[in-house]
Coordinates of C-alpha atoms in Angstrom, one line a residue:
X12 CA 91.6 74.9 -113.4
X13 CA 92.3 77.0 -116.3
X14 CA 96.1 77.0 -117.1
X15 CA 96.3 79.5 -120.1
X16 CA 99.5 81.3 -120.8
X17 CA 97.3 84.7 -120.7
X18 CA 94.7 85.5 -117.3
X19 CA 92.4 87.3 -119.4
X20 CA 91.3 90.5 -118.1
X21 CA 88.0 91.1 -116.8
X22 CA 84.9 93.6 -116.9
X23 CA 82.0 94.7 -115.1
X24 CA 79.1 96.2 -117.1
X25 CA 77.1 99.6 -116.1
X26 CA 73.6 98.9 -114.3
X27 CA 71.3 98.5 -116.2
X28 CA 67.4 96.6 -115.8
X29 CA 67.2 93.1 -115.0
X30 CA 65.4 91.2 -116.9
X31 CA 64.0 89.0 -114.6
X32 CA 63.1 90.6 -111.7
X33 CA 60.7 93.7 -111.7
X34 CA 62.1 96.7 -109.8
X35 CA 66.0 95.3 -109.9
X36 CA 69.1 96.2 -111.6
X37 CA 72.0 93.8 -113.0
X38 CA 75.2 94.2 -113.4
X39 CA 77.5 91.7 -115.1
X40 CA 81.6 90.8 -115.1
X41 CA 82.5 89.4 -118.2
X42 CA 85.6 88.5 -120.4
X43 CA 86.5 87.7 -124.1
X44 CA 86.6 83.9 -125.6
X45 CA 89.5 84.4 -128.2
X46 CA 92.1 83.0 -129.3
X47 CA 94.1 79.3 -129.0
X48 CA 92.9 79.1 -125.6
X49 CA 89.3 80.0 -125.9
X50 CA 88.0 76.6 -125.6
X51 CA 90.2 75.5 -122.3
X52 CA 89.0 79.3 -120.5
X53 CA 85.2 78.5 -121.5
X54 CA 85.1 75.2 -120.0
X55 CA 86.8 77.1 -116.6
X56 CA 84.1 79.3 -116.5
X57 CA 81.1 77.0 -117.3
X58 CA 82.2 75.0 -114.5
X59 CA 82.5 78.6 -112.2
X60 CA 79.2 80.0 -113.7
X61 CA 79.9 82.0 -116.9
X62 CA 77.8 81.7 -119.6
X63 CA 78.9 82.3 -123.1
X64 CA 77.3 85.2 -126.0
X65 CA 78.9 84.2 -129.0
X66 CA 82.6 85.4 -127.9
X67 CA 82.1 86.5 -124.5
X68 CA 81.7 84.6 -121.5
X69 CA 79.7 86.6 -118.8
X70 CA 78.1 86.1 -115.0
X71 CA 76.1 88.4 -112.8
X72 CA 77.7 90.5 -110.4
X73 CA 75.2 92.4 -109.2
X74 CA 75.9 94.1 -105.6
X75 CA 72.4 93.2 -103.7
X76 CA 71.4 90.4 -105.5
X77 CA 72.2 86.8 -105.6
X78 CA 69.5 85.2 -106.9
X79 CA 70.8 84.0 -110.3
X80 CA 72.8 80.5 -110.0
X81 CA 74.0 78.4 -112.2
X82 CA 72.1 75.1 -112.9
X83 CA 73.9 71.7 -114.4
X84 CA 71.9 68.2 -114.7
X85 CA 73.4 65.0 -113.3
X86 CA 72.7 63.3 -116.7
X87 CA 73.9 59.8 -116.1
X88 CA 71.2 60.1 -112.7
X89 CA 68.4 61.7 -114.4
X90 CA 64.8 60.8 -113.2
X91 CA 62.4 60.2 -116.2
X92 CA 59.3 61.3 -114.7
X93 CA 55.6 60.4 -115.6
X94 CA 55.4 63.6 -117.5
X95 CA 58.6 63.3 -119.0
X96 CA 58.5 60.2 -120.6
X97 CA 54.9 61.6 -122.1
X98 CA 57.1 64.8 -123.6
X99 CA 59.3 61.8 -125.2
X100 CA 57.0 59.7 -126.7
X101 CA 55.0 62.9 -127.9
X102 CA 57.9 63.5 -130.1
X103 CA 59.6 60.5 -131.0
X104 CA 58.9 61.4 -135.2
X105 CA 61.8 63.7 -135.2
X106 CA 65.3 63.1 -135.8
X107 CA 67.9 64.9 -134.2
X108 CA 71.2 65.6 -135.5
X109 CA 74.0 67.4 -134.4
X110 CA 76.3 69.0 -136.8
X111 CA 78.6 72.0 -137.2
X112 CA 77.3 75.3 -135.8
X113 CA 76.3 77.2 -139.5
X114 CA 73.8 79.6 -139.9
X115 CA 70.7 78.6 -142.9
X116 CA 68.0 80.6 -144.0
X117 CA 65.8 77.8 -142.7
X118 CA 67.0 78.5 -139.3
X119 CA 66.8 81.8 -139.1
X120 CA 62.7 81.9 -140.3
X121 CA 62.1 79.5 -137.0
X122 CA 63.8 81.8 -134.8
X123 CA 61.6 84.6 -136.6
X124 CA 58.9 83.0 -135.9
X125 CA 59.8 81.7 -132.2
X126 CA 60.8 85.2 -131.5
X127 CA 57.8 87.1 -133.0
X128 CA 55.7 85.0 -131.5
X129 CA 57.0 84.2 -127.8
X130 CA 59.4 87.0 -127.1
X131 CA 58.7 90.2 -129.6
X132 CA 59.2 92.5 -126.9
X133 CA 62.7 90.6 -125.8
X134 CA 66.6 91.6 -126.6
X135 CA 66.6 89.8 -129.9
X136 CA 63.3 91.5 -131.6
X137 CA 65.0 93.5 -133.8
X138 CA 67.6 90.4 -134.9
X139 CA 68.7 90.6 -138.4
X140 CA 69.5 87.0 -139.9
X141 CA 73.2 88.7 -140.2
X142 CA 72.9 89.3 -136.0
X143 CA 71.4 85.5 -136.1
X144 CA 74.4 83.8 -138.2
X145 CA 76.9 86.0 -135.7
X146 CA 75.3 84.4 -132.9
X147 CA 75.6 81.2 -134.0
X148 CA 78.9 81.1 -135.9
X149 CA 81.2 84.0 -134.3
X150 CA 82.4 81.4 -132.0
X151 CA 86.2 80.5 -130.9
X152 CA 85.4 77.5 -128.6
X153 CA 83.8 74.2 -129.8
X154 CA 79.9 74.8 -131.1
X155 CA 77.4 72.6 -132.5
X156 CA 73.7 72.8 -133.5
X157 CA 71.4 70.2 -133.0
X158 CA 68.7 70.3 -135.6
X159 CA 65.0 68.4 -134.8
X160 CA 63.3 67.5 -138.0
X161 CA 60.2 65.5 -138.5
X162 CA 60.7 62.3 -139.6
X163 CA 62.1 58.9 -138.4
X164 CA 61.9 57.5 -134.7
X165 CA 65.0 59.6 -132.8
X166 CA 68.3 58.3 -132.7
X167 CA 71.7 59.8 -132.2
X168 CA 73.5 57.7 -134.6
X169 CA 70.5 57.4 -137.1
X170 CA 70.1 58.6 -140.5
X171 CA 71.0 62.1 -141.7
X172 CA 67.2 63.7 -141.1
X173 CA 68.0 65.6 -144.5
X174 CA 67.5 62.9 -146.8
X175 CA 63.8 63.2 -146.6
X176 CA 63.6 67.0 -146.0
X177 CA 61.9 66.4 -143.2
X178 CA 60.7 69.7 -141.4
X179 CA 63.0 71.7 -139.3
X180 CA 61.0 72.0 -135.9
X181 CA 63.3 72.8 -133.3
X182 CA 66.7 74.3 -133.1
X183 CA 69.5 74.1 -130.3
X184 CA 73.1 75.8 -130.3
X185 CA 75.7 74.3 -127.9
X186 CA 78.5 74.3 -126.6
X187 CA 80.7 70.8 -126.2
X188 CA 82.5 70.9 -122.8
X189 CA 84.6 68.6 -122.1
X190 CA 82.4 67.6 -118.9
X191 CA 79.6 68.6 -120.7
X192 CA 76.5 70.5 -122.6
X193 CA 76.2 73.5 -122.3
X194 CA 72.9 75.1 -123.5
X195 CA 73.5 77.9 -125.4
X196 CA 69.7 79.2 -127.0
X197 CA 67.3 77.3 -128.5
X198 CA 64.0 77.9 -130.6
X199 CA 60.9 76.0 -131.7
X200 CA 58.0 75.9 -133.6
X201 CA 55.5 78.2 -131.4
X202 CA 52.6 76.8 -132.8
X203 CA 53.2 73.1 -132.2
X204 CA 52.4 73.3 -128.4
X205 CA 51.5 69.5 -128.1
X206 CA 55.1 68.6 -128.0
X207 CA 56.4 70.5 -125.0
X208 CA 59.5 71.3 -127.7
X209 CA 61.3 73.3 -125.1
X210 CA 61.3 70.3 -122.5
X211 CA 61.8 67.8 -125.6
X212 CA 65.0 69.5 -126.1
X213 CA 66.9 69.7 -123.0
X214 CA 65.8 66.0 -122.5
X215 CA 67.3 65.0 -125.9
X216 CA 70.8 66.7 -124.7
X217 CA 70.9 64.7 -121.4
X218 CA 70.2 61.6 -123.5
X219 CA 72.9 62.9 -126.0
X220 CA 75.1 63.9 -123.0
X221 CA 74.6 60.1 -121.3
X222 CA 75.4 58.8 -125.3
X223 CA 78.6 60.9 -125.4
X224 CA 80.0 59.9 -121.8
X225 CA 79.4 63.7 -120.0
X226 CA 78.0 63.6 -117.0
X227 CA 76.3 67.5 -117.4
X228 CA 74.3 69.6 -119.1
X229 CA 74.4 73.3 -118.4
X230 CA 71.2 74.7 -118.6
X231 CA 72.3 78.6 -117.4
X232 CA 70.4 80.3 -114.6
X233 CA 67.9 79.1 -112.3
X234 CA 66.5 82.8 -110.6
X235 CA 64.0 81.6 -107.5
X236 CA 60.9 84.4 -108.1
X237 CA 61.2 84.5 -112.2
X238 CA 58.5 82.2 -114.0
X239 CA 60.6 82.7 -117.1
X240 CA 63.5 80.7 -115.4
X241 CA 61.2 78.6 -113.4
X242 CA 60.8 75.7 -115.6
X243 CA 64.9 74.5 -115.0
X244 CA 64.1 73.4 -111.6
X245 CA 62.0 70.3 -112.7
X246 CA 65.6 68.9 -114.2
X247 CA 66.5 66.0 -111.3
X248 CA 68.8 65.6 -109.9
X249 CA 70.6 69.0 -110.2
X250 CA 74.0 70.8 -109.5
X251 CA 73.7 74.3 -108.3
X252 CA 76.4 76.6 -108.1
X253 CA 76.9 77.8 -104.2
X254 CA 79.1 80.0 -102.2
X255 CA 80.6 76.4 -101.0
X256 CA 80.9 75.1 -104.7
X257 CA 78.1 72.7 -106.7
X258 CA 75.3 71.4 -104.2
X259 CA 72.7 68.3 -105.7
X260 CA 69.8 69.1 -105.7
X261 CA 66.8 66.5 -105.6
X262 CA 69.8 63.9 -105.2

């Protein structure tokens, strides 16, 4: 429970379009992530369905709708499936590396390149790298990016991936919880399809996750009807977030 000296006050947006489901409107409550406490009240409302945008924390709260809830994976019970362990293998030349959450101009031609490419009609078309390095570094809670290079085999306590310059091929910001990962956004090389990069990298933060002695990772919103959300429910076994609390899922 969050024990903060402040209750921080709370919002509800205007309507607006949703983006997942045609012919719906969202609304969304929300709060800001500032100060001394700002870590402590984020890791209260991960575990209560928030999700954070650089220093706002935010759920739906829409007055006909339910159908976005909040998804965590059991990391310690995961099930490495056929498939999955293909996805692994596939990509077990790059090194990972976690590091403090800066913004580099390396980065920031990726995400150009992710975004152009997969979602140029999307909220964050018109980023600027400015808008980019906000995202990633206007942050009050505990933030890290996890870098995928080419180069050696993948370890989490291996060799700094920068010694060789090895190619930046995937990037991940995230939030350290203190029961967890929480998956903040994440881009990719768009043209390297053969490595499933978006699977690659939620499997390389349960592994990370298991290494670190969390038992979740936060992978947002599941929304049953959305293709674009689709793909979290393959994650086994899985919390979701319930009138009643966190149900498994696939358990």
């Amino acid at each position: 429970m969050y024990e903060g000296r402040n209750f921080p006050q709370f919002y509800i947006t205007a309507p607006a379009t949703c983006p997942y489901l045609p012919g719906r409107m969202e609304r969304k409550v929300f709060t800001h992530l500032i100060g001394e406490d700002a870590g402590r009240l984020n890791d209260a409302l991960t575990q209560g369905g928030f999700r954070r945008s650089q220093n706002i924390a935010y759920r739906p709260a829409c007055e006909q709708c339910n159908a976005c809830v909040s998804v965590r994976v059991q990391a310690d019970r995961f099930d490495f499936s056929r498939g999955f362990r293909r996805t692994w293998r596939a990509n077990r030349d790059l090194a990972a590396r976690m590091q403090p959450a800066q913004a580099t101009s390396e980065q920031y031609s990726l995400f150009r390149r992710y975004i152009d490419t997969r979602h140029n009609e999307g909220g964050m078309a018109d980023m600027t790298v400015l808008d980019y390095a906000s995202m990633v570094e206007d942050s009050f809670v505990k933030t890290r990016l996890v870098e995928y290079r080419k180069g050696p085999a993948v370890s989490l306590a291996g060799p700094d991936p920068r010694e060789d310059e090895g190619e930046l091929v995937a990037v991940a910001l995230t939030d350290v919880l203190s029961d967890g990962l929480s998956m903040i956004y994440s881009f990719y090389e768009p043209g390297d399809t053969r490595r499933s990069l978006g699977t690659y990298i939620i499997l390389e933060h349960i592994m990370r996750a298991r290494e670190m002695g969390l038992p979740y990772v936060y992978l947002g919103y599941w929304v049953s009807g959305s293709p674009k959300m689709g793909y979290k429910s393959r994650f086994l076994p899985q919390e979701r977030l319930t009138a009643d609390g966190w149900s498994t899922v696939g358990g």
